[in-house]
Coordinates of C-alpha atoms in Angstrom, one line a residue:
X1 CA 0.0 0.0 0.0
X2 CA 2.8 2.2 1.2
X3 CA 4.9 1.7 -2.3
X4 CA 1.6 2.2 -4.6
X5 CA 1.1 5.6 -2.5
X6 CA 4.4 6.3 -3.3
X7 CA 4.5 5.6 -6.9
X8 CA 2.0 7.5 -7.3
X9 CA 3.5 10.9 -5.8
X10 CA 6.3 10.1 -8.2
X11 CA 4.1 9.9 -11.2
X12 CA 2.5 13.2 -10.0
X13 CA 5.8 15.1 -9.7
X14 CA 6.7 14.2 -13.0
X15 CA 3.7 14.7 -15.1
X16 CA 4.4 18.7 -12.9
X17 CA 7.6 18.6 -14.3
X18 CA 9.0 18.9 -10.9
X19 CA 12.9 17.1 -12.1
X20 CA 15.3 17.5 -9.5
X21 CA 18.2 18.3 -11.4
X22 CA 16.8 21.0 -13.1
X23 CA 14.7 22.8 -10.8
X24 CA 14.4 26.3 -12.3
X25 CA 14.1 25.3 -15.8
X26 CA 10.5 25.5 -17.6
X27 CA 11.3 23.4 -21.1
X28 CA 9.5 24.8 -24.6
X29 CA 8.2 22.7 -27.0
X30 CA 8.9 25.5 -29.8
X31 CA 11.9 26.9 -31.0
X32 CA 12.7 30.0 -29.2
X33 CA 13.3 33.4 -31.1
X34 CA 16.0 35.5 -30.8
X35 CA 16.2 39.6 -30.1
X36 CA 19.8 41.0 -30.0
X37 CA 19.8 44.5 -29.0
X38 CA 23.1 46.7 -30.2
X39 CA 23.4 50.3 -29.2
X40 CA 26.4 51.9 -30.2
X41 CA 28.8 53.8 -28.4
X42 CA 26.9 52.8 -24.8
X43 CA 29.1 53.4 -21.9
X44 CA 29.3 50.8 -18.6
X45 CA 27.6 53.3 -16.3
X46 CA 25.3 55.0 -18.7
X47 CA 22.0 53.6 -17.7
X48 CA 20.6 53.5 -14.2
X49 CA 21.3 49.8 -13.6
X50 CA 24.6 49.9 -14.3
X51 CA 25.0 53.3 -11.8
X52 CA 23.8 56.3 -13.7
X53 CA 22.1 58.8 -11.9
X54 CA 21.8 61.4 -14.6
X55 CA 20.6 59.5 -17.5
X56 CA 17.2 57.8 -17.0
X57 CA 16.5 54.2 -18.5
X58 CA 13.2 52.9 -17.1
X59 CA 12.5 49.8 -20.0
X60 CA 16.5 48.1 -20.0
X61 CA 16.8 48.3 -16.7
X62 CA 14.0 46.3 -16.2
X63 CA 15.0 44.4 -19.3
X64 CA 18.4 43.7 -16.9
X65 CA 16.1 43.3 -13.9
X66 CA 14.4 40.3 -15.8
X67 CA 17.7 38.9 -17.2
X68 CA 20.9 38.2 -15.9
X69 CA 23.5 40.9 -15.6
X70 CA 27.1 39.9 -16.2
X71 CA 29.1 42.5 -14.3
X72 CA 32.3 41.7 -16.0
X73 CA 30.8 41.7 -19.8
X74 CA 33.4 42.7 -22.5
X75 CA 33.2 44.1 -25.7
X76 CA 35.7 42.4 -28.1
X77 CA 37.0 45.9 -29.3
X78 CA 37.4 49.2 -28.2
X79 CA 35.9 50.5 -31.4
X80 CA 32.7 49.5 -33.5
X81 CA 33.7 47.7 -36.7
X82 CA 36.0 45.0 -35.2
X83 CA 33.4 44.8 -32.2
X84 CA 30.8 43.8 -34.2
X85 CA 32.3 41.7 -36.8
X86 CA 33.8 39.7 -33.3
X87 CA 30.0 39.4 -32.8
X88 CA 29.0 38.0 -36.2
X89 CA 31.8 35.5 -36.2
X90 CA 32.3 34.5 -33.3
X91 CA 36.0 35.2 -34.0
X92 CA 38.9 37.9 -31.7
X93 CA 39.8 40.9 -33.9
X94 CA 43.5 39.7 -34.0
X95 CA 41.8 36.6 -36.1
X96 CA 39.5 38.1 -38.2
X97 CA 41.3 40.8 -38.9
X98 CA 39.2 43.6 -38.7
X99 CA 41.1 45.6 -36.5
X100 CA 40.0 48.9 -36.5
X101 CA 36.5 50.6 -37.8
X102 CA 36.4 50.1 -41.4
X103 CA 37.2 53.7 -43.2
X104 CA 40.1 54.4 -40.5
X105 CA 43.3 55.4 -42.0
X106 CA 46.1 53.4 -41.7
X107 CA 50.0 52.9 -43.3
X108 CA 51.1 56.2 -44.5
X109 CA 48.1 57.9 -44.8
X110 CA 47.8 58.0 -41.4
X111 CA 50.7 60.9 -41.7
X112 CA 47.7 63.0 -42.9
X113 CA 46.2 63.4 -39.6
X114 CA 49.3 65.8 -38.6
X115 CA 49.2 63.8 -35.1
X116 CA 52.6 63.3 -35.6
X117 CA 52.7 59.8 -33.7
X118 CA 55.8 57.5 -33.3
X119 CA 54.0 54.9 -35.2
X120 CA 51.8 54.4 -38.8
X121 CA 49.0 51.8 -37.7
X122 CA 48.9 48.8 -39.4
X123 CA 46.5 47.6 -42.6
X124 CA 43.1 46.0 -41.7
X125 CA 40.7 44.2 -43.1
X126 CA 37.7 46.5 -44.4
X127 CA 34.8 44.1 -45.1
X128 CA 33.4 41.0 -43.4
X129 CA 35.0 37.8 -45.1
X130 CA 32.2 36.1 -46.5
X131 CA 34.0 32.6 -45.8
X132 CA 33.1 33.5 -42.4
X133 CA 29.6 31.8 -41.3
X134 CA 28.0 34.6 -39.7
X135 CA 25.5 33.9 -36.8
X136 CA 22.7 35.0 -38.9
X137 CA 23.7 32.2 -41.4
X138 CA 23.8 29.7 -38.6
X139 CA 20.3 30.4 -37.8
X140 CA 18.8 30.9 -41.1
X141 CA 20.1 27.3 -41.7
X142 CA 17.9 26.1 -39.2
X143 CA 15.0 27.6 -40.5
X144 CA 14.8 31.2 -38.5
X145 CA 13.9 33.7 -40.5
X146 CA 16.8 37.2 -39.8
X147 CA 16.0 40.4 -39.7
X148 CA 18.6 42.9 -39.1
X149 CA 17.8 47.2 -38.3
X150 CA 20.1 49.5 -38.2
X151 CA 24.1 50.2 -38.1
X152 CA 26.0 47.7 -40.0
X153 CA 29.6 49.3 -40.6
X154 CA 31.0 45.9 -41.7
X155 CA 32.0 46.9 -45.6
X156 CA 30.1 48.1 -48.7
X157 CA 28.2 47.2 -50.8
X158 CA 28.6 43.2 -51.5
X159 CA 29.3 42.9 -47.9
X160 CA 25.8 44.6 -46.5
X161 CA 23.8 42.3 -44.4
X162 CA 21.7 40.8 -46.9
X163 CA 24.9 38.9 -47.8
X164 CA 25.9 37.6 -44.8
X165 CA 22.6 35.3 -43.7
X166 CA 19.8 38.6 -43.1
X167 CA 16.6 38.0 -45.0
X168 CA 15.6 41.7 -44.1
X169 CA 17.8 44.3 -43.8
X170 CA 16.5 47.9 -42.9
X171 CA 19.2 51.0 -43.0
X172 CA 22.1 48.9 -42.5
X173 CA 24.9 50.5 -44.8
X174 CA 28.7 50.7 -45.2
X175 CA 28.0 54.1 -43.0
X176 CA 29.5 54.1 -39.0
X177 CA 27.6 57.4 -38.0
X178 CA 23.6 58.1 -39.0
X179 CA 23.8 59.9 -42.2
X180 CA 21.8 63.2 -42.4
X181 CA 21.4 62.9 -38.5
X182 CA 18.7 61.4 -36.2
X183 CA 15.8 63.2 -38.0
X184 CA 14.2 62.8 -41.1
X185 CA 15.1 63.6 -43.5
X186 CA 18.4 61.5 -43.6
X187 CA 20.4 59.8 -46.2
X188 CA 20.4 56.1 -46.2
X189 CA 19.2 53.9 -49.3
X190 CA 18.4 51.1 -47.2
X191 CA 15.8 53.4 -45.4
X192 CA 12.8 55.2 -46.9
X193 CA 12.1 58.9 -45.3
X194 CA 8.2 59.1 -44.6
X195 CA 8.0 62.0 -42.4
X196 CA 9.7 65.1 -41.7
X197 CA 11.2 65.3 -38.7
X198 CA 10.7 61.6 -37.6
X199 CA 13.2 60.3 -35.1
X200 CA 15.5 57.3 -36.7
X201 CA 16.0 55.5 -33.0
X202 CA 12.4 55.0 -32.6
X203 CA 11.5 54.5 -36.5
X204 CA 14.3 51.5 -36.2
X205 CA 12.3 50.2 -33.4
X206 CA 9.3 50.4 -34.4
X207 CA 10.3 48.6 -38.2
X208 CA 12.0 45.8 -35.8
X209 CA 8.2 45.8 -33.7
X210 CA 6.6 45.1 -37.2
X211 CA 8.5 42.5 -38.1
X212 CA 7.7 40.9 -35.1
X213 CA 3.9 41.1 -35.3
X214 CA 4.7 39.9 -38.7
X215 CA 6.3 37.1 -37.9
X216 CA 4.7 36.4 -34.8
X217 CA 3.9 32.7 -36.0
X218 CA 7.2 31.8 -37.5
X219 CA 10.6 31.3 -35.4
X220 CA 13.1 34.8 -35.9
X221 CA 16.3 36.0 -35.4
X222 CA 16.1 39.6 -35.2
X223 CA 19.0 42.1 -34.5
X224 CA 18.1 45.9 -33.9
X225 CA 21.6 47.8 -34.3
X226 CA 20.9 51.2 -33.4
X227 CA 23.1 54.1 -34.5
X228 CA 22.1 55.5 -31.5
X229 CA 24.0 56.7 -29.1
X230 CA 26.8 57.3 -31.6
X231 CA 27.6 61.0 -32.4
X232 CA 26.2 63.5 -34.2
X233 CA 24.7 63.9 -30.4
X234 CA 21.3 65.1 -31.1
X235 CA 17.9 65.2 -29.3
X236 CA 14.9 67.2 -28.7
X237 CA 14.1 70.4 -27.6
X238 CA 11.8 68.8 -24.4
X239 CA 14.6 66.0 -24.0
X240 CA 17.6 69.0 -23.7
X241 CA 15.4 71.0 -21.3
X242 CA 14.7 68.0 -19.1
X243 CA 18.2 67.2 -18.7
X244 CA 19.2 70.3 -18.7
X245 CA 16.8 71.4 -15.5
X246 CA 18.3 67.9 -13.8
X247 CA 21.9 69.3 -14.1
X248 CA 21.0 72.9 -12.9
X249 CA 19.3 71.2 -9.8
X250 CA 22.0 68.8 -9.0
X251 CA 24.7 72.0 -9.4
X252 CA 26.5 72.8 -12.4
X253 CA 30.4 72.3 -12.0
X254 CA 32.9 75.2 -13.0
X255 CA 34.7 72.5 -14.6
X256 CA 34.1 68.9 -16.7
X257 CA 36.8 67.4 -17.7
X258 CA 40.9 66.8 -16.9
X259 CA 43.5 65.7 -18.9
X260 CA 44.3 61.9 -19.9
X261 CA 47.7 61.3 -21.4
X262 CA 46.7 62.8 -24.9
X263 CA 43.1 64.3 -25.2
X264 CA 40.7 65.7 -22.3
X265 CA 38.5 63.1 -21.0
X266 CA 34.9 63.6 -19.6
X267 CA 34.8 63.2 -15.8
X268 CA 31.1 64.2 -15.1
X269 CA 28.0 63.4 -16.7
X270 CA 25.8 66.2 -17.5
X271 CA 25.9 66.7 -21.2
X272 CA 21.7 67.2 -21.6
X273 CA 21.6 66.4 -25.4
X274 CA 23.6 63.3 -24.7
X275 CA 20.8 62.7 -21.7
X276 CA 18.2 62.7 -23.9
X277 CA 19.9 60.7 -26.6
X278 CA 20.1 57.9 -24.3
X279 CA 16.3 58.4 -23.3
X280 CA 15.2 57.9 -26.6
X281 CA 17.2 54.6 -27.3
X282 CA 15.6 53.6 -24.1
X283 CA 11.8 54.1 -25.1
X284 CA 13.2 52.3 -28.1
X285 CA 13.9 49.4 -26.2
X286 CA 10.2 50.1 -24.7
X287 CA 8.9 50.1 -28.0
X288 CA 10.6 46.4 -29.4
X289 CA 9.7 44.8 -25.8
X290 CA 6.3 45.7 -26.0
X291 CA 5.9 44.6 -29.3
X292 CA 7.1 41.0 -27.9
X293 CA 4.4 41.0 -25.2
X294 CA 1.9 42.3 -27.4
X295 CA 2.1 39.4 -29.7
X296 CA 3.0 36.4 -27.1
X297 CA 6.2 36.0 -28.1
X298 CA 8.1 37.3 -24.6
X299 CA 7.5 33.8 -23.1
X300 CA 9.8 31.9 -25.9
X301 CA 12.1 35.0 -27.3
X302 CA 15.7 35.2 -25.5
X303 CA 16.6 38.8 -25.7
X304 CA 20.0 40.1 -25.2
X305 CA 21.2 43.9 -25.2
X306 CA 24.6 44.8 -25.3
X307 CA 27.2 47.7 -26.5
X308 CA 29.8 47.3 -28.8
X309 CA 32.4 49.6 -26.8
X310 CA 33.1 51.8 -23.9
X311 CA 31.0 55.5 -24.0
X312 CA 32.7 58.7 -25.4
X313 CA 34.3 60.3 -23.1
X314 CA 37.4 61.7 -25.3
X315 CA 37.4 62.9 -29.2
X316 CA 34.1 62.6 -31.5
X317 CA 31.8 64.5 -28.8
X318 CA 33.2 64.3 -25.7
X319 CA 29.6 62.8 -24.8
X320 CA 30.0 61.1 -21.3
X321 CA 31.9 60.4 -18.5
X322 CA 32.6 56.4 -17.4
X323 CA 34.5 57.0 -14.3
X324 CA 35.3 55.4 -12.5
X325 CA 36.3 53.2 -14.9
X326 CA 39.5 54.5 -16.8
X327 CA 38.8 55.9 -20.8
X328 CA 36.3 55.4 -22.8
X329 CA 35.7 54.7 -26.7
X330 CA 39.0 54.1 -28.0
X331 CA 41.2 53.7 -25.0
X332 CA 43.0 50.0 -23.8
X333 CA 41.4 50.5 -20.6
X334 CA 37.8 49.7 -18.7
X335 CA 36.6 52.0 -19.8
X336 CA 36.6 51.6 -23.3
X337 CA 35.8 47.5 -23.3
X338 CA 33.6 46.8 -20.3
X339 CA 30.0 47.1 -21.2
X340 CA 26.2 46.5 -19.9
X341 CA 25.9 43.1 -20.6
X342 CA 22.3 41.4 -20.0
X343 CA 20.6 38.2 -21.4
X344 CA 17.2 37.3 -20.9
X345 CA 16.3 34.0 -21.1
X346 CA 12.1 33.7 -20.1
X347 CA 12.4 30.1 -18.9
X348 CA 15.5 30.3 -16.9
X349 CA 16.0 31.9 -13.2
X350 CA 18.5 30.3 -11.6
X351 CA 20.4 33.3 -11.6
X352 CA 20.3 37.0 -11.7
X353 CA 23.8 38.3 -12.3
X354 CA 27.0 36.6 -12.5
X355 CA 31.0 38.1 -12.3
X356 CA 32.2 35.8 -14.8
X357 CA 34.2 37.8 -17.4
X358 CA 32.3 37.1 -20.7
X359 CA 33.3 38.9 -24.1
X360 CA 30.6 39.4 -27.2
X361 CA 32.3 36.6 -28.9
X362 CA 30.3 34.2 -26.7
X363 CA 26.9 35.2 -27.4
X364 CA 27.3 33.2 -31.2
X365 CA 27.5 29.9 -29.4
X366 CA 25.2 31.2 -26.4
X367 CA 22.7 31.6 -28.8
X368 CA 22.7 28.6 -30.7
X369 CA 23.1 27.0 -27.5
X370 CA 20.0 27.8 -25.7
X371 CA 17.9 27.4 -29.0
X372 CA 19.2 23.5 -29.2
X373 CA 21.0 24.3 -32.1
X374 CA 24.2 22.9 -33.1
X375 CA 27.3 24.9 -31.9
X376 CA 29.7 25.6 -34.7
X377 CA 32.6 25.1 -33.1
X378 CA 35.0 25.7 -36.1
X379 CA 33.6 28.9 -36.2
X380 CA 33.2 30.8 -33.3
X381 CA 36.9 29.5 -32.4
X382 CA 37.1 32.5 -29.7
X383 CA 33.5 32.0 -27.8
X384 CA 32.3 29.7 -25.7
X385 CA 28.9 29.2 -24.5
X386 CA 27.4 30.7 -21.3
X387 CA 24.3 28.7 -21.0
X388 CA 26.0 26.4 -18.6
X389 CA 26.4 29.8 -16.2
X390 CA 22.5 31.2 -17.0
X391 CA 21.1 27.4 -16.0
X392 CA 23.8 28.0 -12.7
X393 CA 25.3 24.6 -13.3
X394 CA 28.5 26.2 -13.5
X395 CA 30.0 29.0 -11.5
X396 CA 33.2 29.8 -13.9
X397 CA 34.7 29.9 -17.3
X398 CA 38.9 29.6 -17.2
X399 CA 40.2 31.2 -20.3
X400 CA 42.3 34.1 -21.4
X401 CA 40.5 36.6 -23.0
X402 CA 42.2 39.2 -26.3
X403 CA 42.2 42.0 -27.6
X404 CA 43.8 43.7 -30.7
X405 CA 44.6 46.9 -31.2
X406 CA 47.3 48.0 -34.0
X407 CA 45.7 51.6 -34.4
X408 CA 45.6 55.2 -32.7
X409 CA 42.3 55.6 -31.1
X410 CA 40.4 59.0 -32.6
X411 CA 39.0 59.3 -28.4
X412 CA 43.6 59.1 -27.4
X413 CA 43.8 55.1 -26.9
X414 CA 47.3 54.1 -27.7
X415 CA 48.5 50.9 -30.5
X416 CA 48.6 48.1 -27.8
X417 CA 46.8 44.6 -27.6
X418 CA 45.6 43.1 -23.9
X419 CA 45.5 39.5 -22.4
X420 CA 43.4 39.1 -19.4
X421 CA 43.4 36.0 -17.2
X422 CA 42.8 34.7 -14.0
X423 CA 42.0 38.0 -13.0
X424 CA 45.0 40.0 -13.9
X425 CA 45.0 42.1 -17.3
X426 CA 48.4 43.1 -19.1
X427 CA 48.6 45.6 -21.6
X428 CA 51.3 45.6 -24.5
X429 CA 52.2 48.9 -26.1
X430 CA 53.5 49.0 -29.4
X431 CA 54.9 52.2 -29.5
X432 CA 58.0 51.1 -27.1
X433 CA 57.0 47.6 -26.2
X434 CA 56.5 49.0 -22.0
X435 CA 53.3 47.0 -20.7
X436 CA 51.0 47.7 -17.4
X437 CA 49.6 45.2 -15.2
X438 CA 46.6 45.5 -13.3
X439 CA 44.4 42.9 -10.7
X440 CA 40.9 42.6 -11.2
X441 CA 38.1 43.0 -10.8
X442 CA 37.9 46.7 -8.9
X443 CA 36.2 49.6 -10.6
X444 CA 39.8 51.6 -10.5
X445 CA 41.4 48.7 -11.6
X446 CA 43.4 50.5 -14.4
X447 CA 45.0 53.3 -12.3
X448 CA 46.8 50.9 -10.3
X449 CA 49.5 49.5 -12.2
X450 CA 51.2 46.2 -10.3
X451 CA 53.8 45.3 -12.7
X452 CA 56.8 46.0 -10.6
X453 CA 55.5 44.2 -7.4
X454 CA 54.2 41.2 -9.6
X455 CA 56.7 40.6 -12.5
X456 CA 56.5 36.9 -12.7
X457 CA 53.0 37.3 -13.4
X458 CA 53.5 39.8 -16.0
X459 CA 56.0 37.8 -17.6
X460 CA 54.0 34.7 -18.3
X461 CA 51.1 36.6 -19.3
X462 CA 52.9 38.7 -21.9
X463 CA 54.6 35.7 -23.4
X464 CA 51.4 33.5 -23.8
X465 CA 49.8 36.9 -25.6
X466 CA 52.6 37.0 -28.1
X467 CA 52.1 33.6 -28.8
X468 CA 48.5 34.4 -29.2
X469 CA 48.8 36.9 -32.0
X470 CA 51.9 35.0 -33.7
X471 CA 48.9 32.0 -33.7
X472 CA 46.8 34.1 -35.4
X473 CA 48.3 36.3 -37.9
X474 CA 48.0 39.6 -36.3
X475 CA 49.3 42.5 -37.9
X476 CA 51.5 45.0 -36.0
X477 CA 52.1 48.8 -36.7
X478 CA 55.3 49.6 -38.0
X479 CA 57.9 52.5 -37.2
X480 CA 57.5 55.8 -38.7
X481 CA 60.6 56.8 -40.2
X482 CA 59.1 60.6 -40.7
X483 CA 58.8 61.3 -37.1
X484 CA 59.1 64.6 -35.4
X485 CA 59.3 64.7 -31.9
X486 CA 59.3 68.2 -31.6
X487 CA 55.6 68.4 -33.9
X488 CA 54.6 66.1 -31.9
X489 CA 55.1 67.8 -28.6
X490 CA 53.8 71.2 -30.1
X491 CA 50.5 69.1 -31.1
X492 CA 50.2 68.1 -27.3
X493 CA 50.8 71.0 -25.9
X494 CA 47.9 72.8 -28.1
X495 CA 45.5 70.2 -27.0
X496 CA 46.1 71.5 -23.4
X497 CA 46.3 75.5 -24.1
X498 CA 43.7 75.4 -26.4
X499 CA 41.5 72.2 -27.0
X500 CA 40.6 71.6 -22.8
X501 CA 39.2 75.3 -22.6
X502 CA 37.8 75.2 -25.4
X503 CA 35.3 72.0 -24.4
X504 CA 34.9 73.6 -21.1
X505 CA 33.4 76.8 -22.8
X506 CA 31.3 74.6 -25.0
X507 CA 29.8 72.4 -22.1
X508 CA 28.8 75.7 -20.1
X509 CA 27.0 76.7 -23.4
X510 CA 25.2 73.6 -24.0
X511 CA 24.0 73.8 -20.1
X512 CA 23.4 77.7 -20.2
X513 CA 19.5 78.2 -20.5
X514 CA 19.2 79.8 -23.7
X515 CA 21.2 76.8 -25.9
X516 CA 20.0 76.9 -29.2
X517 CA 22.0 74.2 -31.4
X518 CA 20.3 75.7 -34.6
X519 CA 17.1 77.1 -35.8
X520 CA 14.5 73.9 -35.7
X521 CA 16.7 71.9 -33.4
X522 CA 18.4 69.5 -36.1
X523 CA 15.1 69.0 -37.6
X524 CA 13.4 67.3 -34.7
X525 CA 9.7 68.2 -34.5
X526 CA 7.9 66.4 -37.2
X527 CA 6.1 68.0 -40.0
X528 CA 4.4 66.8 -42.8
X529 CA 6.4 69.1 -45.2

């Protein structure tokens, strides 16, 4: 009697699904679909999850709230083209190839900057190799249909995302920056001006939220690349003055930024247009999320959002500051790798964040991964799979992460190439082969440099990263034999006289009450001229 009462309880708990190995995991008979959210140029500590206090991001930080944060989540570049080709392969920029973003000069035409640098950065690739299985293709082959909005930046035409696995492709171009701005009317072939005036971060989102209510009944992978927050920095009249009234009640500061060891760097952030820049993407996001609930899908579609490098704190528009993380956009530090990094997978909560240090090159085999989809292991040779760490049956990944750098950073990031392991990071410079060590994790991690108290350490690390890029192929810069040291000091010492007062005069005007960038406000209140 005992044993039939028994085998019954048994039988119950299984028909529940109640398995004791897998106690926080809700199986789906369907395929699941895939959103990947991209917003370029997104600092670490530019949305309120992540520690912002200026910038206000209501719909991702409860996207993060739902997901799992990864508090150590790497780009695989400091700048966008090698970031996001790293994504779409699966690949490190050092094997790929594409080192810097694709329109950069390099060899000797670098001279034509007249920065006068020691070194001429080395030749890259400029397109996306097409040998390369992209993971679009992977998923098309299983029957998803793609969709891809937005920035593309991975080569011209020939090498758009139509021919690299995307059925749909809407605005993605050879272009890095939003051509004619962020209102309508703006100059992109790949995407059709309807109204006057109409903002392109929201039309993006709401083309992806159409194809989702279009598709609603098929399986999708859909990737929204926004061009957003990338410069020209531009937002609305009501956006600016919101901002603007925060910073004026928190207490504007005489001063905003302080040298780094080339350009000024950003230390505060209060730049209103940039504020409401980053609002806009966010009720993006609220736009595309909305769409999933609206049509069922949020159940059964794994949603990741991501950046593809650190915020701009230096060059372009001086936009925001990522203390205290060191640099931004460009530079070898924190600053300009470490991003918001967020999955969401609806049928999975055995975790909620997780320190692991994970680079974009994982998501390729993450992806086909928690779909059930055969990894593609010669492919994404530089990822590994993190659903093992969202289902929390494992608590680490022990591997030495890469980065490639040959090039000088527009934002003042220095030729150099990185090797981080076992929670120490080792930077190689190119210009006079002098490298920094620093211990992580800790938010000032990169003003601490340890390489005189821990030189064994250093040691091993820079020998295994020279075998790294002699493995694959890496291209180096090369000595300039037209160098001028005394140009070069006179260009430095002109940034300080003369380029650091000048951004301080210009963040006072932005923040002074009667800014006026132009006459209509870049085109921003929509008409139906």
């Amino acid at each position: 009697m005992k044993s039939t009462k028994l085998l019954q309880v048994v039988m119950l708990l299984t028909l529940l699904g109640c398995k004791t190995n897998q106690p926080n995991v809700v199986k789906n008979e369907k395929k699941p679909n895939v959103l990947f959210i991209l917003v370029d140029d997104l600092g670490y500590h530019d949305l309120g999850v992540t520690g912002s206090t200026f910038y206000e991001t209501p719909n991702i930080d409860k996207l993060a709230n739902e997901g799992v944060v990864f508090t150590n989540g790497y780009a695989a570049s400091r700048v966008c083209s090698p970031s996001r080709a790293s994504i779409m392969t699966g690949k490190f920029t050092g094997r790929h190839g594409i080192t810097d973003w694709i329109g950069a000069l390099s060899g000797e035409e670098w001279r034509s900057k007249s920065n006068y640098n020691k070194l001429l950065p080395a030749n890259y690739v400029h397109a996306l190799p097409h040998e390369d299985i992209t993971i679009a293709e992977a998923f098309k082959e299983q029957g998803y249909k793609t969709f891809f909005a937005g920035k593309w930046h991975l080569g011209d035409e020939g090498s758009y995302p139509e021919d690299h696995g995307f059925d749909i492709n809407i605005a993605g171009i050879d272009a890095g920056s939003p051509k004619g701005g962020f209102f309508s009317p703006w100059n992109n072939p790949k995407l059709q001006n309807n109204q006057k005036g109409e903002n392109l971060t929201l039309r993006l989102a709401n083309e992806t939220a159409d194809f989702i209510a279009e598709h609603k009944d098929s399986t999708f992978f859909a990737f929204l690349s926004f061009y957003a927050v990338h410069a020209p920095i531009q937002t609305t009249q009501e956006k600016w003055a919101k901002y603007r009234n925060k910073a004026d009640s928190i207490g504007i500061a005489e001063n905003g930024f302080e040298m780094e060891r080339v350009l000024p760097i950003r230390r505060l952030q209060d730049n209103p247009i940039y504020g409401g820049l980053v609002e806009t993407m966010d009720d993006a996001v609220g736009l595309v999320l909305k769409a999933l609930k609206d049509n069922g899908l949020d159940d059964n579609t794994i949603v990741v959002f991501t950046s593809d490098n650190g915020g701009v704190a230096s060059g372009d528009n001086y936009a925001t500051s990522n203390l205290p993380l060191r640099g931004g956009k460009g530079y070898q530090w924190e600053g300009g790798i470490k991003e918001p990094f967020f999955i969401k997978v609806p049928w999975l909560n055995s975790i909620k964040s997780s320190v692991v240090p994970v680079v974009s090159t994982d998501l390729y085999p993450t992806l086909l991964d928690l779909a059930n989809l055969s990894l593609k292991n010669e492919q994404h040779l530089d990822g590994v799979s993190l659903k093992p760490l969202l289902e929390g049956s494992q608590k680490d990944i022990n591997r030495p992460l890469f980065w490639h750098y040959p090039h000088y950073g527009n934002q003042g990031g220095e030729p150099s190439s990185i090797i981080q392991k076992d929670g120490w990071k080792l930077i190689h410079y190119w210009e006079d082969g002098r490298e920094e060590l620093f211990k992580l994790p800790s938010e000032e991690n990169d003003h601490q440099n340890v390489i005189s108290e821990y030189s064994k350490i250093a040691n091993a690390l820079s020998n295994e990263l020279m075998q790294w890029l002699k493995q694959v192929n890496a291209r180096y810069p090369i000595k300039d034999d037209e160098f001028n040291s005394e140009k070069r000091l006179q260009h430095l010492q002109n940034i300080v006289e003369k380029k650091l007062p000048n951004l301080e005069k210009q963040r006072l005007e932005v923040l002074s009450s009667d800014f006026k960038p132009n006459k209509d406000w870049w085109g921003s209140k929509p008409t139906q001229d």
